[in-house]
Amino acid sequence: MNLTTSLLLLRLLQLSDTALPIGVLNHSFGVETLTVEESLSVDGVEAFLLEYLEEIGSFEIHFCGAAYRLGAAGPDRFQIEQWLDLNMQLSAFKLARENRNASATLGRRFLRLVNGLVEEPLLTAAIDSAQQTKTDIHHCAAFGLAGAALGIGEDSTLLAYGHQSLANLTSSCQRLLPLGQAQATRMLWRLKPLLAELVGRVQQNDFDINQAACFAPLVEMGSMRHPTLSTRLFIS
């Protein structure tokens, strides 16, 4: 592994760390409601994570990949209208206001953080266009665009985003349920092949965003009911 490859890997590891200061650990994306209402227990966590990955995870990886391809064209050929449209589609798909706001908050903070580190013209254009048009920047789209701008490989970017999302959700379950570290680690380990398969599917399907779909009513309803909880550990 040469120095350039090693540096890109190190940067990707840092950007996909759940401890990155953008507030990822403050969001459960509806999981807190599901645990309070006893719709989710320790025995069902792994099955829940698998279904979440298959539905919402796969959906967001598609959009992460689409954003990557927009960024891979470079700053001179960056199609701003398509970038804005991509994020507007994501907003339309996220029916629950809580999840939509969480995704947009994380995406905006993430892209600004990365741009503050590298001062990349492509990222500046993406941020400015969204701000001028008052368009949300969603986390998965921001991650894909940043990966392309930094010259990180497409598959590595998608895998890192998927893993970070899965790890964050697992962390939320650990704080809400009697789920031990060793048990959570084994779950994450067993879900790795599925994550790799989903990224492979996205790349094979050539990122046809017009056919993207997501149906997760339990999570959406959990997010919508989250503000009504008497006590809350998470924002969403």
Steps between C-alpha positions, in 0.01 A plus 500: 500500500655832392491824698210649303282192545585485871410867545165460324418199718585692816280791392212268418529332839483837672201623300306175559568500874178540702695734729538757219373832645182535294257357757442147365484350849212731593257331262322164521281550188189371673663210685450667839124504450498136393683395817280710729186357340654150526480443126872423506675278754849356531390173344382681189786748452699301245193426288403866520848613392495256210164628376609860555811440294305328222243781475626838626871415482480384139292803406748747647799318351337551158486875559850504645620339178306744282657794684843339461458482125399864482814592692723270296441725198718763670434865595493624139232249394307482825126505422358718773137459392529123525665536842211711627243268344663199664462656843144611431411142408646382829293756691186380323570137590560575869139535613571549870607856577730380779699266277503752215635775725755267657632390161518859376673625814764227484553553127545875530741468792694220333556682172600822674739310725669323208519820296657673795774237496575492127345820350386316189327717231252223420383479861483878525276511193276227645465680832441843346239375252305325775515807722386735223206280404422399860539134407584240765830313472445142615768296671522217248528744208759711683708192578499381140592843365781541751641156416521595133649842575772342715586242233390203713382194308131463426457160665698606806285812540173307478619228737621758752171688495299181541720378783485832682120508481474143624750556781314810616168320507656214696647751745153647551363154578779445753407817687128423494501125566699252712717419200861418592806608303602147407148418380482820297840430348392154390187648339702755305741229390221277371339789309820591311435256209154650444644851496759398241227333293282812507786720379565249223133513397506879485802502272355231274172689465682807375337728760156534343368748755167533318420144609614544860240418763483464875220359716562500875172600670600377846810721505314796352222476758754462777667819384170688481405396853842575645419860606209373713720285726503620860879466521746482213864405473528586128392790278332274243 
